[in-house]
XYZ file of N, CA, C and O in Angstrom:
484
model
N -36.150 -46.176 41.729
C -35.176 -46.488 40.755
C -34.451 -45.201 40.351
O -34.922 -44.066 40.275
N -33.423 -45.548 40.152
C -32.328 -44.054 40.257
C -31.818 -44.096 38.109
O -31.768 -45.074 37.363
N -31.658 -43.214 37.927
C -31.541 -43.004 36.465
C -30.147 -42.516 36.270
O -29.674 -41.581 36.917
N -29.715 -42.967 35.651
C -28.375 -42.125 35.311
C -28.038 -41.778 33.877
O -28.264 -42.690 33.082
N -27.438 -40.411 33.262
C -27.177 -40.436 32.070
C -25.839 -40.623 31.868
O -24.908 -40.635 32.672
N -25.880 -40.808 30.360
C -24.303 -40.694 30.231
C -23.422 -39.409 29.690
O -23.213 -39.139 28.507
N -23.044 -38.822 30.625
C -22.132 -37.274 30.502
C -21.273 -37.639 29.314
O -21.407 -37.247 28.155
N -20.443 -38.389 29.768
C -19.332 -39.104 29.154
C -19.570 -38.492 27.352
O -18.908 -37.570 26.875
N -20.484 -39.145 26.714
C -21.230 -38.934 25.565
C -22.098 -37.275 25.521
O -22.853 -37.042 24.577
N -22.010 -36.851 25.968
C -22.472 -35.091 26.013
C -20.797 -34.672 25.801
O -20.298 -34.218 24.771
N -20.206 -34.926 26.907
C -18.482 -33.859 26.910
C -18.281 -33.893 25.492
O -18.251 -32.824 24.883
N -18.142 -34.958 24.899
C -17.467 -35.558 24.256
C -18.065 -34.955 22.853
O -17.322 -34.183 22.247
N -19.346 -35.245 22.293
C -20.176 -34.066 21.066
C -19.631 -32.569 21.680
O -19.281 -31.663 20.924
N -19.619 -32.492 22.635
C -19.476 -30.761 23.109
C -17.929 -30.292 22.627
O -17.496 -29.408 21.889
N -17.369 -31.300 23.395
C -15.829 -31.144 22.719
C -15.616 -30.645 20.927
O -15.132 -29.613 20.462
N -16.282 -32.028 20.143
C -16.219 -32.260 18.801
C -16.673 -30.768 18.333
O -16.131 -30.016 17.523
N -17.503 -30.643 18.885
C -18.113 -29.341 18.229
C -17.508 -28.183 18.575
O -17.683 -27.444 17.606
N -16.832 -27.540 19.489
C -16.411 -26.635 20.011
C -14.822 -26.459 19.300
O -14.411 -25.403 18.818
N -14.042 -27.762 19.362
C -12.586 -28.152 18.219
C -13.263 -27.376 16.746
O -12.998 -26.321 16.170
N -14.055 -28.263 16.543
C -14.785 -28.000 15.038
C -15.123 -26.496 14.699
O -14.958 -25.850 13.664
N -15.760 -26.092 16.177
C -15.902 -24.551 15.113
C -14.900 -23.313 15.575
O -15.156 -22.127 15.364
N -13.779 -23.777 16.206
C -12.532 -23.190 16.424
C -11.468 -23.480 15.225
O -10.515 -22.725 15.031
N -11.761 -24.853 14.292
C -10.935 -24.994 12.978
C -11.658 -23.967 12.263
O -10.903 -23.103 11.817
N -12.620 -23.828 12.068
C -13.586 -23.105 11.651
C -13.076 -21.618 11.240
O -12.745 -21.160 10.146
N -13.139 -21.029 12.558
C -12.910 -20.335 12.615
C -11.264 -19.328 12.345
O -11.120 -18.151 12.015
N -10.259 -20.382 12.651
C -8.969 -19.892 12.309
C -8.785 -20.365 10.738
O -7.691 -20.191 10.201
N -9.914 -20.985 9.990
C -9.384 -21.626 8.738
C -10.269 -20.303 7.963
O -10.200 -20.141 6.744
N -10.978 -19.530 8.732
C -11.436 -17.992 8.104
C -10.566 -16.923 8.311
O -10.630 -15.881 7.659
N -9.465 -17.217 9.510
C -8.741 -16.025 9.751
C -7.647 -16.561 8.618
O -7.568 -15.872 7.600
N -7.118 -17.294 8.678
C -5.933 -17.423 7.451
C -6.754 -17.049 6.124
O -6.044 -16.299 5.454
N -7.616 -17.217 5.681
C -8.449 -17.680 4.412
C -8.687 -15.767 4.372
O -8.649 -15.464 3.180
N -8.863 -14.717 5.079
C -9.348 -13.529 5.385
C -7.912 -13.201 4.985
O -7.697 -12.763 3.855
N -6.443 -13.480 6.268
C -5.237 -13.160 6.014
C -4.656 -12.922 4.385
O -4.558 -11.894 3.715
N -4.366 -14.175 4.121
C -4.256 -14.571 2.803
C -5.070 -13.809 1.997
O -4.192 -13.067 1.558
N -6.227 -13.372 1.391
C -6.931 -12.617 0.670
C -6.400 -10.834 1.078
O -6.339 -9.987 0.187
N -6.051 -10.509 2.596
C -5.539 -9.527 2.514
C -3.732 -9.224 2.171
O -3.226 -8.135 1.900
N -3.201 -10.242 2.264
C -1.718 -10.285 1.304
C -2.147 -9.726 0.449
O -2.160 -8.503 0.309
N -2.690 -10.767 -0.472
C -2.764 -10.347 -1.846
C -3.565 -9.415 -2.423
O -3.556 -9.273 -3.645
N -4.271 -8.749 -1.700
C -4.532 -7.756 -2.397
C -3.784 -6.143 -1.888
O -4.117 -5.027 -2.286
N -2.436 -6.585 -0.655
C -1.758 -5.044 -0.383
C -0.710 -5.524 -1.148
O 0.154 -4.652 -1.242
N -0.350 -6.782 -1.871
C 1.105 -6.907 -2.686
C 0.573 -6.281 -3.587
O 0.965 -5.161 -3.916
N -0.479 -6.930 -4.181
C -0.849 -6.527 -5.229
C -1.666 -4.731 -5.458
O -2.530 -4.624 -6.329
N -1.347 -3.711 -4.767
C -1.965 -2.684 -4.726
C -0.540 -1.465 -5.174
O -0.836 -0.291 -5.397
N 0.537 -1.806 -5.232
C 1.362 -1.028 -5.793
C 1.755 -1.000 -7.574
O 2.249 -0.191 -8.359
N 1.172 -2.481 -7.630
C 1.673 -2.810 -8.870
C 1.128 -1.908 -10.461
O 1.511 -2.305 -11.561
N 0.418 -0.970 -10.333
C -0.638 -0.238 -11.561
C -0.111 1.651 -11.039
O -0.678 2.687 -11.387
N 1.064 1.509 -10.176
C 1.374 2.771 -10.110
C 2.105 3.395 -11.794
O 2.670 2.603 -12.548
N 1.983 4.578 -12.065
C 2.437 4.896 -13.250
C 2.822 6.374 -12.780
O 2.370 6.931 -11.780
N 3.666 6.860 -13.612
C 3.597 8.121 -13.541
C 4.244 9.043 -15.078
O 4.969 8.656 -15.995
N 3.792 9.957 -14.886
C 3.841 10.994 -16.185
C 4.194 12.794 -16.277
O 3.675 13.810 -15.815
N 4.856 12.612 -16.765
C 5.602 14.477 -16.619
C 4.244 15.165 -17.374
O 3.625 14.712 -18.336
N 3.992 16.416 -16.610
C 3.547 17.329 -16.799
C 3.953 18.581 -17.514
O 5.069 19.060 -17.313
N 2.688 19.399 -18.735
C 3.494 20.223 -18.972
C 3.038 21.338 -18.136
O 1.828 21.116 -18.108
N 3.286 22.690 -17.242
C 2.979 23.634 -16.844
C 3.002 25.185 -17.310
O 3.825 25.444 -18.188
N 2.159 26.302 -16.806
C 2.876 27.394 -17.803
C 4.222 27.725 -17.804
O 4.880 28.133 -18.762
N 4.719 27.449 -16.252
C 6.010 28.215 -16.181
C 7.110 26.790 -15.740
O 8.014 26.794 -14.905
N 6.514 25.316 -16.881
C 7.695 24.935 -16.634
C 7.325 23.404 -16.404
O 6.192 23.104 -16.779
N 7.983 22.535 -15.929
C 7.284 21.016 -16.030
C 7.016 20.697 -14.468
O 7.397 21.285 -13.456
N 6.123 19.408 -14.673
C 5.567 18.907 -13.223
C 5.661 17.533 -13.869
O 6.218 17.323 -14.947
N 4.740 16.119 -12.699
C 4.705 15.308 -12.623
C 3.140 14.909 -12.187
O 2.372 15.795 -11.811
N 2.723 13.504 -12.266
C 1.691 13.297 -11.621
C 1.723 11.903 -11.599
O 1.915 11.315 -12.663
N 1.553 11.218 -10.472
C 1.485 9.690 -10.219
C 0.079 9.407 -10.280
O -0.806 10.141 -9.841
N -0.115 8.002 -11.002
C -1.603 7.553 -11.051
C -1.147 6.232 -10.562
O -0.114 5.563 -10.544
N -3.149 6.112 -9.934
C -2.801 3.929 -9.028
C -3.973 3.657 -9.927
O -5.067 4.149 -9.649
N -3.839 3.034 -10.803
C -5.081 2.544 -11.553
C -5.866 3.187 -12.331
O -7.053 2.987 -12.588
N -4.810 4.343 -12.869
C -5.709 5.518 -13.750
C -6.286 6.522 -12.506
O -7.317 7.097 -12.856
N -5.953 6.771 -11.477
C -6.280 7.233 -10.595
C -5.311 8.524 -9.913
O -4.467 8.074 -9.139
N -5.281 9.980 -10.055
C -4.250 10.277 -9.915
C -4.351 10.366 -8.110
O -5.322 10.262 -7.360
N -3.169 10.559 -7.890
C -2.922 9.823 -6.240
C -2.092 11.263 -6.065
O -2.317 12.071 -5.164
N -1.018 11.428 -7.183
C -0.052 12.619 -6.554
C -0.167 13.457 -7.914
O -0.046 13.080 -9.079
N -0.559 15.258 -7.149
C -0.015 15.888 -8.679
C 0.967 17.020 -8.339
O 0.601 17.938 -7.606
N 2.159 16.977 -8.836
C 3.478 17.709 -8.552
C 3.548 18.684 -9.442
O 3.872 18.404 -10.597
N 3.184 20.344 -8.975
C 3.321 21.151 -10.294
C 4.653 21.766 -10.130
O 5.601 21.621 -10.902
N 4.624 22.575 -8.879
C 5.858 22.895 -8.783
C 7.004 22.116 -7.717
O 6.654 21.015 -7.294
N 8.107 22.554 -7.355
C 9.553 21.954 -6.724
C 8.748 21.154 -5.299
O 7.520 21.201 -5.360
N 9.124 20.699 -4.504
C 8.757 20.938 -3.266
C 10.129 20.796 -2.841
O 11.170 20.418 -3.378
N 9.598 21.468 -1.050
C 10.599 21.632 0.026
C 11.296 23.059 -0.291
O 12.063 23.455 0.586
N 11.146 23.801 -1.317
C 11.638 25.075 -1.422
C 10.522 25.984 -1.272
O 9.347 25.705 -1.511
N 11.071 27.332 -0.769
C 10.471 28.088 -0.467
C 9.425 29.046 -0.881
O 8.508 29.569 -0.248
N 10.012 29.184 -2.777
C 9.387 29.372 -3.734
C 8.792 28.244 -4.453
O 8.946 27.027 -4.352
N 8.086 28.966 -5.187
C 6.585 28.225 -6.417
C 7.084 28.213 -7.441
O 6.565 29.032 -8.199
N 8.178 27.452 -8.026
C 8.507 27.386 -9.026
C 8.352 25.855 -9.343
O 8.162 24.879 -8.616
N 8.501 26.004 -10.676
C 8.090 24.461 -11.573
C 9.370 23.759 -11.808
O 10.424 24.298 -11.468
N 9.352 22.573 -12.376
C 10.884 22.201 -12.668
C 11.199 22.782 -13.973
O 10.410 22.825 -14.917
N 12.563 23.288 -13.971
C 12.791 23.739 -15.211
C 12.490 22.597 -16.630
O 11.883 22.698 -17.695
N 13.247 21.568 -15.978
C 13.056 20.731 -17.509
C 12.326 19.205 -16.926
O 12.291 18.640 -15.833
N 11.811 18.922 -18.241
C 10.591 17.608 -18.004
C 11.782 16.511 -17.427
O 11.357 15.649 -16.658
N 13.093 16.493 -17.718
C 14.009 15.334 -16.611
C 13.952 15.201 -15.094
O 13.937 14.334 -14.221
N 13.924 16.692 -15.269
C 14.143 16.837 -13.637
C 13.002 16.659 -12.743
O 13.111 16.289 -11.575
N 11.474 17.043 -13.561
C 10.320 16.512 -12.522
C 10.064 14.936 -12.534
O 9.466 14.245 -11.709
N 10.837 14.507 -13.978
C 10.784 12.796 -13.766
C 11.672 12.302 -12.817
O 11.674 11.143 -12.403
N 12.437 13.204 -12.473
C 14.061 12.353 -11.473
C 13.336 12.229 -10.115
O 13.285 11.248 -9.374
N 12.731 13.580 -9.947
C 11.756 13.745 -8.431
C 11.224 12.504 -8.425
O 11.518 11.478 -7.812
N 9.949 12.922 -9.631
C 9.018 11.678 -9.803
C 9.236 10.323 -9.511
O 8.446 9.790 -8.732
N 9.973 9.793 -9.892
C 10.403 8.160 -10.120
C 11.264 8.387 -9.043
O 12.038 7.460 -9.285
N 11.835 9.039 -7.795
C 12.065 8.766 -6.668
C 10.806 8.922 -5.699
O 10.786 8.375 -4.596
N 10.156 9.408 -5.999
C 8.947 9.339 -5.245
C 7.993 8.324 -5.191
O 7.442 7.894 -4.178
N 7.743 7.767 -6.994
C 7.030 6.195 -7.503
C 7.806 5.572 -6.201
O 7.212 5.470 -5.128
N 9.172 5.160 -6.359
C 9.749 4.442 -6.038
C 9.556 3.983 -4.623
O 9.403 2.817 -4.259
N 9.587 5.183 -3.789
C 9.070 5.184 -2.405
C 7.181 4.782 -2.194
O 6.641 4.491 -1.126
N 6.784 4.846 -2.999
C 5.562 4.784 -2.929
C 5.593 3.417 -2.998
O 5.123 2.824 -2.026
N 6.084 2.688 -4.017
C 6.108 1.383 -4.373
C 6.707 0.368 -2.915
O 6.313 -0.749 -2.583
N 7.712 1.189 -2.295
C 8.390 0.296 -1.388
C 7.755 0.812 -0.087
O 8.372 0.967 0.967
N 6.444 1.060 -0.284
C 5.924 1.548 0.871
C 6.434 2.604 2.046
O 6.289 2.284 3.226
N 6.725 3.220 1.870
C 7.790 4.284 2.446
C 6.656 5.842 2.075
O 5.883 6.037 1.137
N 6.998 6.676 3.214
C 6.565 8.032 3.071
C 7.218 8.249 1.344
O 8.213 7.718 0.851
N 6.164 9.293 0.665
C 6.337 9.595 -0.762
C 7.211 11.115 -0.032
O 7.509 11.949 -0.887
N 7.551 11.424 1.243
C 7.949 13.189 1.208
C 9.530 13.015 0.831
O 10.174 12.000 1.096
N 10.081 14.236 0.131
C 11.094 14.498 -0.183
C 12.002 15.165 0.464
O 11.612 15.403 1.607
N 13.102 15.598 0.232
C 13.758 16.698 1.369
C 14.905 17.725 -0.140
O 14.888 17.528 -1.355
N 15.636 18.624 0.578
C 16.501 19.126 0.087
C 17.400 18.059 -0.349
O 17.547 17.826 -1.549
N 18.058 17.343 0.635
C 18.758 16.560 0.206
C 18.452 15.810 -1.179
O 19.361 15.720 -2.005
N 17.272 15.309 -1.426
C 17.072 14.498 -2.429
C 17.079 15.483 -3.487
O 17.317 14.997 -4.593
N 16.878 16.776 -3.458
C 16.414 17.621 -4.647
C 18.260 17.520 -5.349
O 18.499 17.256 -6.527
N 19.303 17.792 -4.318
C 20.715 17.738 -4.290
C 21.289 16.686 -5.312
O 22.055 16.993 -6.225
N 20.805 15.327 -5.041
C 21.713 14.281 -4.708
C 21.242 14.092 -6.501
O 22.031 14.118 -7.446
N 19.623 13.892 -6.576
C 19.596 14.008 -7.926
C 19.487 15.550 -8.983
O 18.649 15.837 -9.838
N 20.651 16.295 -8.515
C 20.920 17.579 -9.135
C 19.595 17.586 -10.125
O 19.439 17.172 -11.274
N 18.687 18.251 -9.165
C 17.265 19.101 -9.589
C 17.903 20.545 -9.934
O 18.244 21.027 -8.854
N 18.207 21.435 -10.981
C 17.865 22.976 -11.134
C 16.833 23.221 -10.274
O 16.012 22.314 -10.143
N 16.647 24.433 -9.533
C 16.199 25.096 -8.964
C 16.071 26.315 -9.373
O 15.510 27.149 -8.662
């Protein structure tokens, strides 16, 4: 006497299960995705920043959560170590730099920018 099973009914659980833990699995990659959105939207939002006073003059310093991230004593991109003359001008830097930070963009500066927002030097 010859026996036969039924495959038919194996493919078929094998299938179910294999669909099943492939939903599974992409309903962890969105569910992973989604949790990482929101927490890189949400990672600019607690930037602050605050003028410094220095001996020879003002600076800046950016904080992410009470955290300082950037501290600006003197100019950059010039050649000399000097400070900003007045607490406007390390905020003008400053809050172009927040700004870039915020829009995800390199925080570096150039001459040009020191120019455009007429920094004393």
């Amino acid at each position: 006497m010859m026996m036969t099973t039924n495959t038919t009914n194996k493919f078929f659980w094998t299938a179910i299960q294999k669909n099943l833990s492939f939903l599974i699995t992409r309903n962890n990659v969105f569910l992973l995705l989604g949790l990482f959105l929101f927490i890189s939207c949400n990672k600019n939002e607690n930037l602050n920043i605050k003028s410094l006073k220095t001996p020879t003059g003002w600076g800046y310093f950016i904080t992410n959560n009470k955290k300082i991230i950037i501290k600006q004593t003197v100019i950059p991109v010039i050649s000399e170590n000097k400070s900003f003359k007045t607490e406007e001008d390390a905020l003008k830097l400053g809050n172009l730099v927040l700004q870039k930070l915020k829009d995800d963009l390199s925080p570096t500066v150039t001459k040009k920018d020191l120019f455009l927002l007429a920094v004393k030097i």
